[in-house]
Amino acid sequence: MPWIKALHVISVIVWAGPLLLMTQMLAMHASEVEPDRGALGRIELRLFNSIINPAAAVVLVTGLLQILGAPSIYMKAGWFHAKLVLVVALFALHFRVFRRMRLLIRDPGRVQIRVAEDDPVG
């Protein structure tokens, strides 16, 4: 069981890190001129398909395995319910970023991405 927990923690890091990086890449993508947009779209899609989506799947599977291994412990723990709220929020971010990326690749003019005034990227 410790290897499942270790794999779960590593997968959360591998999932959340690139997902947050993807938000910055989308801001760069929206501000790029037309010829560079195709290359950024391919990079973003590759990052999602090769790292972010598989890591999210591993997080989900290892999390479920941990719950099924000791359901009475997890379901009674208050911290676990707070963690589930954060996991749902991270999955919501995952799907929102994925949707924005797909829309930006298909129709760059429709996506509005706000960039801070002092942001060196924008």
PDB file of C-alpha atoms in Angstrom:
ATOM      1  CA  MET A   1       0.000   0.000   0.000  1.00  0.00           C
ATOM      2  CA  PRO A   2       2.854   2.501   0.556  1.00  0.00           C
ATOM      3  CA  TRP A   3       3.839   2.282  -3.110  1.00  0.00           C
ATOM      4  CA  ILE A   4       0.283   3.287  -4.104  1.00  0.00           C
ATOM      5  CA  LYS A   5       0.473   6.344  -1.855  1.00  0.00           C
ATOM      6  CA  ALA A   6       3.908   7.264  -3.225  1.00  0.00           C
ATOM      7  CA  LEU A   7       2.703   6.872  -6.815  1.00  0.00           C
ATOM      8  CA  HIS A   8      -0.359   8.969  -5.940  1.00  0.00           C
ATOM      9  CA  VAL A   9       1.714  11.843  -4.523  1.00  0.00           C
ATOM     10  CA  ILE A  10       4.158  11.807  -7.439  1.00  0.00           C
ATOM     11  CA  SER A  11       1.292  11.753  -9.922  1.00  0.00           C
ATOM     12  CA  VAL A  12      -0.399  14.731  -8.258  1.00  0.00           C
ATOM     13  CA  ILE A  13       2.802  16.724  -8.667  1.00  0.00           C
ATOM     14  CA  VAL A  14       3.252  15.595 -12.275  1.00  0.00           C
ATOM     15  CA  TRP A  15      -0.395  16.497 -12.975  1.00  0.00           C
ATOM     16  CA  ALA A  16      -0.717  19.846 -11.202  1.00  0.00           C
ATOM     17  CA  GLY A  17       2.642  21.329 -12.222  1.00  0.00           C
ATOM     18  CA  PRO A  18       2.237  21.092 -15.995  1.00  0.00           C
ATOM     19  CA  LEU A  19      -1.453  21.982 -15.685  1.00  0.00           C
ATOM     20  CA  LEU A  20      -0.562  25.284 -14.043  1.00  0.00           C
ATOM     21  CA  LEU A  21       2.195  25.802 -16.609  1.00  0.00           C
ATOM     22  CA  MET A  22      -0.399  25.272 -19.322  1.00  0.00           C
ATOM     23  CA  THR A  23      -2.336  28.342 -18.129  1.00  0.00           C
ATOM     24  CA  GLN A  24       0.732  30.486 -18.837  1.00  0.00           C
ATOM     25  CA  MET A  25       1.275  28.798 -22.191  1.00  0.00           C
ATOM     26  CA  LEU A  26      -2.300  29.618 -23.185  1.00  0.00           C
ATOM     27  CA  ALA A  27      -1.689  33.278 -22.336  1.00  0.00           C
ATOM     28  CA  MET A  28       1.413  33.237 -24.535  1.00  0.00           C
ATOM     29  CA  HIS A  29      -0.488  31.444 -27.278  1.00  0.00           C
ATOM     30  CA  ALA A  30      -3.243  34.060 -27.312  1.00  0.00           C
ATOM     31  CA  SER A  31      -0.734  36.884 -27.681  1.00  0.00           C
ATOM     32  CA  GLU A  32       1.363  35.292 -30.453  1.00  0.00           C
ATOM     33  CA  VAL A  33       1.187  36.249 -34.094  1.00  0.00           C
ATOM     34  CA  GLU A  34      -0.396  33.829 -36.548  1.00  0.00           C
ATOM     35  CA  PRO A  35       2.629  31.753 -37.759  1.00  0.00           C
ATOM     36  CA  ASP A  36       3.700  30.765 -34.222  1.00  0.00           C
ATOM     37  CA  ARG A  37       0.220  29.753 -33.082  1.00  0.00           C
ATOM     38  CA  GLY A  38       0.277  26.396 -34.831  1.00  0.00           C
ATOM     39  CA  ALA A  39       3.513  25.360 -33.167  1.00  0.00           C
ATOM     40  CA  LEU A  40       2.275  26.405 -29.721  1.00  0.00           C
ATOM     41  CA  GLY A  41      -0.965  24.513 -30.273  1.00  0.00           C
ATOM     42  CA  ARG A  42       0.925  21.321 -31.103  1.00  0.00           C
ATOM     43  CA  ILE A  43       3.144  21.721 -28.028  1.00  0.00           C
ATOM     44  CA  GLU A  44       0.129  22.297 -25.784  1.00  0.00           C
ATOM     45  CA  LEU A  45      -1.721  19.319 -27.206  1.00  0.00           C
ATOM     46  CA  ARG A  46       1.328  17.092 -26.812  1.00  0.00           C
ATOM     47  CA  LEU A  47       1.792  18.238 -23.201  1.00  0.00           C
ATOM     48  CA  PHE A  48      -1.823  17.442 -22.413  1.00  0.00           C
ATOM     49  CA  ASN A  49      -1.875  14.059 -24.132  1.00  0.00           C
ATOM     50  CA  SER A  50       1.522  12.815 -22.974  1.00  0.00           C
ATOM     51  CA  ILE A  51       1.810  14.170 -19.415  1.00  0.00           C
ATOM     52  CA  ILE A  52      -1.260  15.886 -17.978  1.00  0.00           C
ATOM     53  CA  ASN A  53      -3.995  13.412 -18.961  1.00  0.00           C
ATOM     54  CA  PRO A  54      -2.038  10.250 -18.014  1.00  0.00           C
ATOM     55  CA  ALA A  55      -0.994  11.766 -14.684  1.00  0.00           C
ATOM     56  CA  ALA A  56      -4.625  12.705 -13.937  1.00  0.00           C
ATOM     57  CA  ALA A  57      -5.678   9.135 -14.707  1.00  0.00           C
ATOM     58  CA  VAL A  58      -3.005   7.717 -12.386  1.00  0.00           C
ATOM     59  CA  VAL A  59      -4.090  10.141  -9.636  1.00  0.00           C
ATOM     60  CA  LEU A  60      -7.679   8.997 -10.017  1.00  0.00           C
ATOM     61  CA  VAL A  61      -6.865   5.280 -10.046  1.00  0.00           C
ATOM     62  CA  THR A  62      -4.394   5.373  -7.146  1.00  0.00           C
ATOM     63  CA  GLY A  63      -6.756   7.585  -5.124  1.00  0.00           C
ATOM     64  CA  LEU A  64      -9.596   5.119  -5.635  1.00  0.00           C
ATOM     65  CA  LEU A  65      -7.317   2.205  -4.714  1.00  0.00           C
ATOM     66  CA  GLN A  66      -6.395   3.925  -1.465  1.00  0.00           C
ATOM     67  CA  ILE A  67     -10.042   4.597  -0.621  1.00  0.00           C
ATOM     68  CA  LEU A  68     -11.051   1.018  -1.423  1.00  0.00           C
ATOM     69  CA  GLY A  69      -8.174  -0.260   0.718  1.00  0.00           C
ATOM     70  CA  ALA A  70      -9.449   1.437   3.876  1.00  0.00           C
ATOM     71  CA  PRO A  71     -12.853   3.027   3.280  1.00  0.00           C
ATOM     72  CA  SER A  72     -13.773   3.319   6.959  1.00  0.00           C
ATOM     73  CA  ILE A  73     -10.659   5.384   7.713  1.00  0.00           C
ATOM     74  CA  TYR A  74     -10.990   7.784   4.796  1.00  0.00           C
ATOM     75  CA  MET A  75     -14.740   8.360   4.939  1.00  0.00           C
ATOM     76  CA  LYS A  76     -14.593   9.409   8.614  1.00  0.00           C
ATOM     77  CA  ALA A  77     -11.639  11.785   8.251  1.00  0.00           C
ATOM     78  CA  GLY A  78     -12.496  15.476   7.907  1.00  0.00           C
ATOM     79  CA  TRP A  79      -9.262  16.260   6.078  1.00  0.00           C
ATOM     80  CA  PHE A  80     -10.233  13.738   3.415  1.00  0.00           C
ATOM     81  CA  HIS A  81     -13.425  15.605   2.588  1.00  0.00           C
ATOM     82  CA  ALA A  82     -11.455  18.852   2.271  1.00  0.00           C
ATOM     83  CA  LYS A  83      -9.015  17.036  -0.018  1.00  0.00           C
ATOM     84  CA  LEU A  84     -11.882  15.815  -2.191  1.00  0.00           C
ATOM     85  CA  VAL A  85     -13.070  19.410  -2.630  1.00  0.00           C
ATOM     86  CA  LEU A  86      -9.576  20.375  -3.797  1.00  0.00           C
ATOM     87  CA  VAL A  87      -9.427  17.390  -6.155  1.00  0.00           C
ATOM     88  CA  VAL A  88     -12.768  18.360  -7.704  1.00  0.00           C
ATOM     89  CA  ALA A  89     -11.463  21.921  -8.133  1.00  0.00           C
ATOM     90  CA  LEU A  90      -8.291  20.615  -9.809  1.00  0.00           C
ATOM     91  CA  PHE A  91     -10.330  18.450 -12.184  1.00  0.00           C
ATOM     92  CA  ALA A  92     -12.519  21.473 -12.981  1.00  0.00           C
ATOM     93  CA  LEU A  93      -9.355  23.441 -13.808  1.00  0.00           C
ATOM     94  CA  HIS A  94      -8.138  20.505 -15.897  1.00  0.00           C
ATOM     95  CA  PHE A  95     -11.275  20.441 -18.037  1.00  0.00           C
ATOM     96  CA  ARG A  96     -11.489  24.224 -18.296  1.00  0.00           C
ATOM     97  CA  VAL A  97      -7.861  24.538 -19.473  1.00  0.00           C
ATOM     98  CA  PHE A  98      -8.343  21.647 -21.905  1.00  0.00           C
ATOM     99  CA  ARG A  99     -11.481  23.266 -23.331  1.00  0.00           C
ATOM    100  CA  ARG A 100      -9.729  26.626 -23.685  1.00  0.00           C
ATOM    101  CA  MET A 101      -6.758  25.005 -25.376  1.00  0.00           C
ATOM    102  CA  ARG A 102      -8.933  23.171 -27.903  1.00  0.00           C
ATOM    103  CA  LEU A 103     -10.905  26.343 -28.629  1.00  0.00           C
ATOM    104  CA  LEU A 104      -7.719  28.388 -29.018  1.00  0.00           C
ATOM    105  CA  ILE A 105      -6.337  25.863 -31.490  1.00  0.00           C
ATOM    106  CA  ARG A 106      -9.578  25.758 -33.499  1.00  0.00           C
ATOM    107  CA  ASP A 107     -10.621  29.422 -33.399  1.00  0.00           C
ATOM    108  CA  PRO A 108      -7.970  31.759 -31.920  1.00  0.00           C
ATOM    109  CA  GLY A 109     -10.150  34.857 -32.310  1.00  0.00           C
ATOM    110  CA  ARG A 110     -12.896  33.585 -29.969  1.00  0.00           C
ATOM    111  CA  VAL A 111     -10.762  33.005 -26.874  1.00  0.00           C
ATOM    112  CA  GLN A 112     -10.287  35.868 -24.462  1.00  0.00           C
ATOM    113  CA  ILE A 113      -7.379  35.295 -22.080  1.00  0.00           C
ATOM    114  CA  ARG A 114      -6.680  38.026 -19.597  1.00  0.00           C
ATOM    115  CA  VAL A 115      -3.015  38.869 -19.073  1.00  0.00           C
ATOM    116  CA  ALA A 116      -1.888  41.139 -16.234  1.00  0.00           C
ATOM    117  CA  GLU A 117      -0.443  44.499 -17.243  1.00  0.00           C
ATOM    118  CA  ASP A 118       2.862  43.875 -15.446  1.00  0.00           C
ATOM    119  CA  ASP A 119       3.178  40.351 -16.827  1.00  0.00           C
ATOM    120  CA  PRO A 120       6.320  40.058 -18.969  1.00  0.00           C
ATOM    121  CA  VAL A 121       4.621  37.442 -21.149  1.00  0.00           C
ATOM    122  CA  GLY A 122       1.752  39.676 -22.233  1.00  0.00           C
TER     123      GLY A 122
END
